Amino acid sequence: ACVYCGEPCKIVIEKDIPFLLTETEEEADGLPIEEDGPFDVIVGSRKFDLTHLIEEELLLSLPAFPRHDVCKVQPQTQTEEDGADLPENNKPFSGLSELIKTKTKNGS
């Protein structure tokens, strides 16, 4: 769903998944692939689930904050007038050091 309007939005994912699948370790070791090459070699087994691998890659490709390219609801930005009533220097822990000193002196 779009983070601005909450309506469903279409996301197109075009991704190459750079994996080479082999049946055995020996076959993987025999491949002429550089250590830092573009492919990851995966040795399959009876328990190996290719659909799970593809699903994980697709999930990782989804945007963290999906939105329409052109959304009817535009995000609001804060203006100077919006923050006019806020204190200029907001220091929520300014009294903490004094409180620590008082507790230390009292032995608590």
Short mmCIF file of N, CA and C in Angstrom, two decimals:
data_model
loop_
_atom_site.label_atom_id
_atom_site.label_comp_id
_atom_site.label_asym_id
_atom_site.label_seq_id
_atom_site.Cartn_x
_atom_site.Cartn_y
_atom_site.Cartn_z
N ALA A 1 0.84 -1.18 0.00
CA ALA A 1 0.00 0.00 0.00
C ALA A 1 0.89 1.25 0.00
N CYS A 2 0.40 2.27 -0.65
CA CYS A 2 1.12 3.55 -0.74
C CYS A 2 1.21 4.17 0.66
N VAL A 3 2.39 4.65 1.02
CA VAL A 3 2.57 5.25 2.35
C VAL A 3 1.87 6.60 2.47
N TYR A 4 1.52 7.22 1.35
CA TYR A 4 0.85 8.52 1.41
C TYR A 4 -0.67 8.37 1.53
N CYS A 5 -1.27 7.53 0.68
CA CYS A 5 -2.73 7.45 0.64
C CYS A 5 -3.28 6.14 1.20
N GLY A 6 -2.46 5.12 1.37
CA GLY A 6 -2.92 3.84 1.90
C GLY A 6 -3.57 2.93 0.87
N GLU A 7 -3.68 3.40 -0.36
CA GLU A 7 -4.27 2.59 -1.43
C GLU A 7 -3.23 1.61 -1.98
N PRO A 8 -3.69 0.48 -2.53
CA PRO A 8 -2.74 -0.45 -3.14
C PRO A 8 -2.00 0.23 -4.30
N CYS A 9 -0.74 -0.09 -4.44
CA CYS A 9 0.03 0.47 -5.56
C CYS A 9 0.80 -0.66 -6.23
N LYS A 10 0.96 -0.53 -7.53
CA LYS A 10 1.63 -1.55 -8.33
C LYS A 10 3.13 -1.30 -8.28
N ILE A 11 3.87 -2.36 -7.99
CA ILE A 11 5.33 -2.27 -7.95
C ILE A 11 5.88 -3.26 -8.96
N VAL A 12 6.66 -2.78 -9.90
CA VAL A 12 7.28 -3.64 -10.90
C VAL A 12 8.71 -3.91 -10.48
N ILE A 13 9.05 -5.20 -10.40
CA ILE A 13 10.40 -5.58 -10.02
C ILE A 13 11.04 -6.30 -11.19
N GLU A 14 12.11 -5.74 -11.71
CA GLU A 14 12.91 -6.39 -12.75
C GLU A 14 14.29 -6.57 -12.15
N LYS A 15 14.64 -7.82 -11.90
CA LYS A 15 15.89 -8.07 -11.20
C LYS A 15 16.55 -9.32 -11.74
N ASP A 16 17.84 -9.23 -11.97
CA ASP A 16 18.64 -10.40 -12.28
C ASP A 16 19.13 -10.97 -10.96
N ILE A 17 18.97 -12.26 -10.79
CA ILE A 17 19.45 -12.91 -9.58
C ILE A 17 20.72 -13.66 -9.94
N PRO A 18 21.87 -13.15 -9.54
CA PRO A 18 23.16 -13.71 -9.99
C PRO A 18 23.62 -14.92 -9.18
N PHE A 19 22.91 -16.04 -9.34
CA PHE A 19 23.28 -17.26 -8.65
C PHE A 19 23.61 -18.34 -9.68
N LEU A 20 24.58 -19.16 -9.36
CA LEU A 20 24.87 -20.36 -10.13
C LEU A 20 24.58 -21.55 -9.22
N LEU A 21 23.75 -22.44 -9.69
CA LEU A 21 23.38 -23.61 -8.90
C LEU A 21 24.16 -24.82 -9.38
N THR A 22 24.72 -25.57 -8.45
CA THR A 22 25.43 -26.81 -8.79
C THR A 22 24.89 -27.94 -7.91
N GLU A 23 25.20 -29.17 -8.33
CA GLU A 23 24.73 -30.33 -7.57
C GLU A 23 25.70 -30.75 -6.49
N THR A 24 27.01 -30.51 -6.71
CA THR A 24 28.01 -30.97 -5.75
C THR A 24 29.03 -29.88 -5.45
N GLU A 25 29.74 -30.04 -4.35
CA GLU A 25 30.82 -29.12 -3.98
C GLU A 25 31.94 -29.16 -5.02
N GLU A 26 32.24 -30.37 -5.53
CA GLU A 26 33.30 -30.52 -6.52
C GLU A 26 32.97 -29.74 -7.79
N GLU A 27 31.72 -29.80 -8.19
CA GLU A 27 31.29 -29.06 -9.38
C GLU A 27 31.42 -27.55 -9.14
N ALA A 28 31.08 -27.10 -7.94
CA ALA A 28 31.19 -25.68 -7.60
C ALA A 28 32.65 -25.25 -7.59
N ASP A 29 33.53 -26.10 -7.04
CA ASP A 29 34.96 -25.77 -7.00
C ASP A 29 35.56 -25.73 -8.39
N GLY A 30 35.01 -26.47 -9.33
CA GLY A 30 35.55 -26.52 -10.68
C GLY A 30 35.11 -25.37 -11.57
N LEU A 31 34.20 -24.55 -11.11
CA LEU A 31 33.73 -23.42 -11.92
C LEU A 31 34.79 -22.32 -11.97
N PRO A 32 35.02 -21.76 -13.17
CA PRO A 32 36.02 -20.68 -13.29
C PRO A 32 35.42 -19.33 -12.89
N ILE A 33 35.19 -19.17 -11.59
CA ILE A 33 34.57 -17.95 -11.09
C ILE A 33 35.54 -17.24 -10.17
N GLU A 34 35.62 -15.93 -10.33
CA GLU A 34 36.50 -15.12 -9.47
C GLU A 34 35.89 -15.01 -8.08
N GLU A 35 36.75 -14.82 -7.09
CA GLU A 35 36.31 -14.72 -5.69
C GLU A 35 35.31 -13.58 -5.50
N ASP A 36 35.58 -12.44 -6.13
CA ASP A 36 34.70 -11.28 -5.98
C ASP A 36 33.86 -11.06 -7.23
N GLY A 37 33.55 -12.13 -7.94
CA GLY A 37 32.76 -12.04 -9.17
C GLY A 37 31.31 -11.71 -8.90
N PRO A 38 30.54 -11.53 -9.97
CA PRO A 38 29.14 -11.12 -9.82
C PRO A 38 28.20 -12.25 -9.41
N PHE A 39 28.68 -13.50 -9.39
CA PHE A 39 27.81 -14.63 -9.10
C PHE A 39 28.09 -15.25 -7.74
N ASP A 40 27.03 -15.71 -7.10
CA ASP A 40 27.15 -16.52 -5.89
C ASP A 40 26.86 -17.95 -6.31
N VAL A 41 27.73 -18.87 -5.91
CA VAL A 41 27.54 -20.28 -6.23
C VAL A 41 26.80 -20.95 -5.08
N ILE A 42 25.74 -21.65 -5.42
CA ILE A 42 24.94 -22.34 -4.41
C ILE A 42 24.91 -23.82 -4.76
N VAL A 43 25.30 -24.64 -3.80
CA VAL A 43 25.25 -26.08 -3.98
C VAL A 43 23.89 -26.56 -3.51
N GLY A 44 23.16 -27.16 -4.44
CA GLY A 44 21.82 -27.63 -4.13
C GLY A 44 21.85 -28.94 -3.35
N SER A 45 20.74 -29.25 -2.74
CA SER A 45 20.58 -30.52 -2.03
C SER A 45 19.11 -30.91 -2.11
N ARG A 46 18.77 -32.02 -1.53
CA ARG A 46 17.36 -32.44 -1.55
C ARG A 46 16.49 -31.46 -0.76
N LYS A 47 17.07 -30.80 0.21
CA LYS A 47 16.31 -29.85 1.04
C LYS A 47 16.33 -28.43 0.48
N PHE A 48 17.13 -28.19 -0.56
CA PHE A 48 17.25 -26.85 -1.13
C PHE A 48 15.93 -26.44 -1.78
N ASP A 49 15.47 -25.25 -1.48
CA ASP A 49 14.19 -24.75 -1.99
C ASP A 49 14.45 -23.52 -2.85
N LEU A 50 14.44 -23.70 -4.16
CA LEU A 50 14.71 -22.60 -5.08
C LEU A 50 13.64 -21.53 -4.99
N THR A 51 12.39 -21.92 -4.81
CA THR A 51 11.33 -20.91 -4.71
C THR A 51 11.52 -20.02 -3.48
N HIS A 52 12.03 -20.59 -2.40
CA HIS A 52 12.31 -19.80 -1.19
C HIS A 52 13.42 -18.77 -1.48
N LEU A 53 14.45 -19.18 -2.21
CA LEU A 53 15.54 -18.27 -2.57
C LEU A 53 15.02 -17.12 -3.42
N ILE A 54 14.19 -17.44 -4.40
CA ILE A 54 13.64 -16.41 -5.28
C ILE A 54 12.71 -15.49 -4.48
N GLU A 55 11.90 -16.06 -3.62
CA GLU A 55 11.00 -15.26 -2.78
C GLU A 55 11.79 -14.28 -1.91
N GLU A 56 12.87 -14.75 -1.29
CA GLU A 56 13.70 -13.88 -0.45
C GLU A 56 14.29 -12.73 -1.27
N GLU A 57 14.78 -13.03 -2.46
CA GLU A 57 15.35 -11.98 -3.32
C GLU A 57 14.29 -10.96 -3.70
N LEU A 58 13.09 -11.41 -4.00
CA LEU A 58 12.01 -10.48 -4.35
C LEU A 58 11.61 -9.62 -3.16
N LEU A 59 11.51 -10.22 -1.98
CA LEU A 59 11.16 -9.45 -0.79
C LEU A 59 12.21 -8.39 -0.49
N LEU A 60 13.48 -8.73 -0.69
CA LEU A 60 14.54 -7.76 -0.45
C LEU A 60 14.55 -6.65 -1.49
N SER A 61 13.91 -6.89 -2.63
CA SER A 61 13.86 -5.89 -3.70
C SER A 61 12.71 -4.90 -3.53
N LEU A 62 11.77 -5.22 -2.65
CA LEU A 62 10.63 -4.32 -2.45
C LEU A 62 11.09 -3.02 -1.78
N PRO A 63 10.49 -1.90 -2.17
CA PRO A 63 10.85 -0.64 -1.51
C PRO A 63 10.39 -0.62 -0.06
N ALA A 64 11.16 0.02 0.79
CA ALA A 64 10.80 0.12 2.21
C ALA A 64 9.54 0.96 2.40
N PHE A 65 9.37 1.98 1.57
CA PHE A 65 8.22 2.87 1.66
C PHE A 65 7.57 2.98 0.28
N PRO A 66 6.71 2.03 -0.07
CA PRO A 66 6.10 2.06 -1.41
C PRO A 66 5.16 3.25 -1.56
N ARG A 67 5.13 3.80 -2.76
CA ARG A 67 4.23 4.91 -3.03
C ARG A 67 3.95 4.97 -4.53
N HIS A 68 2.85 5.62 -4.86
CA HIS A 68 2.52 5.82 -6.26
C HIS A 68 3.50 6.81 -6.87
N ASP A 69 3.75 6.67 -8.17
CA ASP A 69 4.60 7.65 -8.85
C ASP A 69 3.95 9.03 -8.79
N VAL A 70 2.65 9.07 -9.02
CA VAL A 70 1.88 10.30 -8.89
C VAL A 70 0.72 9.97 -7.95
N CYS A 71 0.80 10.48 -6.72
CA CYS A 71 -0.20 10.16 -5.71
C CYS A 71 -1.15 11.34 -5.52
N LYS A 72 -2.43 11.02 -5.30
CA LYS A 72 -3.41 12.09 -5.09
C LYS A 72 -3.20 12.79 -3.75
N VAL A 73 -2.55 12.11 -2.81
CA VAL A 73 -2.25 12.69 -1.50
C VAL A 73 -0.77 13.02 -1.47
N GLN A 74 -0.44 14.25 -1.25
CA GLN A 74 0.96 14.66 -1.19
C GLN A 74 1.42 14.71 0.26
N PRO A 75 2.67 14.33 0.51
CA PRO A 75 3.16 14.38 1.89
C PRO A 75 3.21 15.82 2.39
N GLN A 76 2.93 15.99 3.67
CA GLN A 76 2.99 17.33 4.25
C GLN A 76 4.40 17.61 4.72
N THR A 77 4.83 18.83 4.49
CA THR A 77 6.14 19.24 4.98
C THR A 77 5.93 20.27 6.08
N GLN A 78 6.83 20.30 7.01
CA GLN A 78 6.72 21.25 8.12
C GLN A 78 7.26 22.60 7.67
N THR A 79 6.49 23.64 7.96
CA THR A 79 6.92 24.99 7.63
C THR A 79 7.36 25.69 8.90
N GLU A 80 7.93 26.86 8.75
CA GLU A 80 8.38 27.62 9.92
C GLU A 80 7.21 27.99 10.82
N GLU A 81 6.03 28.24 10.22
CA GLU A 81 4.86 28.59 11.02
C GLU A 81 4.42 27.41 11.89
N ASP A 82 4.59 26.18 11.38
CA ASP A 82 4.19 24.99 12.15
C ASP A 82 4.99 24.86 13.43
N GLY A 83 6.25 25.24 13.41
CA GLY A 83 7.11 25.09 14.58
C GLY A 83 7.25 26.36 15.39
N ALA A 84 6.40 27.36 15.14
CA ALA A 84 6.54 28.65 15.82
C ALA A 84 6.29 28.54 17.32
N ASP A 85 5.43 27.63 17.75
CA ASP A 85 5.10 27.54 19.17
C ASP A 85 6.06 26.63 19.95
N LEU A 86 7.03 26.04 19.29
CA LEU A 86 8.01 25.19 19.97
C LEU A 86 9.09 26.05 20.62
N PRO A 87 9.59 25.64 21.79
CA PRO A 87 10.69 26.41 22.39
C PRO A 87 11.92 26.34 21.49
N GLU A 88 12.69 27.42 21.50
CA GLU A 88 13.83 27.51 20.59
C GLU A 88 14.89 26.46 20.91
N ASN A 89 15.20 26.28 22.18
CA ASN A 89 16.18 25.28 22.59
C ASN A 89 15.48 24.22 23.43
N ASN A 90 15.10 23.16 22.83
CA ASN A 90 14.43 22.07 23.53
C ASN A 90 15.49 21.13 24.07
N LYS A 91 15.72 21.16 25.38
CA LYS A 91 16.74 20.33 26.01
C LYS A 91 16.06 19.50 27.10
N PRO A 92 15.53 18.32 26.74
CA PRO A 92 14.76 17.54 27.70
C PRO A 92 15.58 16.99 28.86
N PHE A 93 16.90 16.85 28.73
CA PHE A 93 17.73 16.30 29.79
C PHE A 93 18.59 17.36 30.48
N SER A 94 18.21 18.62 30.33
CA SER A 94 19.04 19.69 30.89
C SER A 94 19.14 19.62 32.42
N GLY A 95 18.13 19.15 33.11
CA GLY A 95 18.17 19.08 34.57
C GLY A 95 18.72 17.76 35.10
N LEU A 96 19.08 16.86 34.22
CA LEU A 96 19.54 15.54 34.64
C LEU A 96 20.86 15.61 35.41
N SER A 97 21.80 16.41 34.97
CA SER A 97 23.09 16.48 35.66
C SER A 97 22.91 17.03 37.08
N GLU A 98 22.04 17.99 37.26
CA GLU A 98 21.78 18.55 38.59
C GLU A 98 21.12 17.50 39.49
N LEU A 99 20.22 16.71 38.95
CA LEU A 99 19.57 15.65 39.71
C LEU A 99 20.58 14.59 40.14
N ILE A 100 21.50 14.24 39.26
CA ILE A 100 22.53 13.25 39.59
C ILE A 100 23.43 13.78 40.70
N LYS A 101 23.81 15.05 40.62
CA LYS A 101 24.66 15.64 41.66
C LYS A 101 23.94 15.63 43.01
N THR A 102 22.66 15.96 43.02
CA THR A 102 21.88 15.98 44.26
C THR A 102 21.78 14.58 44.86
N LYS A 103 21.53 13.58 44.04
CA LYS A 103 21.41 12.20 44.53
C LYS A 103 22.75 11.72 45.05
N THR A 104 23.85 12.11 44.41
CA THR A 104 25.18 11.69 44.85
C THR A 104 25.52 12.31 46.20
N LYS A 105 25.17 13.58 46.40
CA LYS A 105 25.43 14.25 47.67
C LYS A 105 24.61 13.64 48.80
N ASN A 106 23.37 13.25 48.50
CA ASN A 106 22.49 12.69 49.52
C ASN A 106 22.78 11.22 49.80
N GLY A 107 23.63 10.60 49.00
CA GLY A 107 23.99 9.20 49.20
C GLY A 107 22.95 8.22 48.73
N SER A 108 22.04 8.63 47.89
CA SER A 108 20.99 7.72 47.40
C SER A 108 21.44 6.98 46.19
#
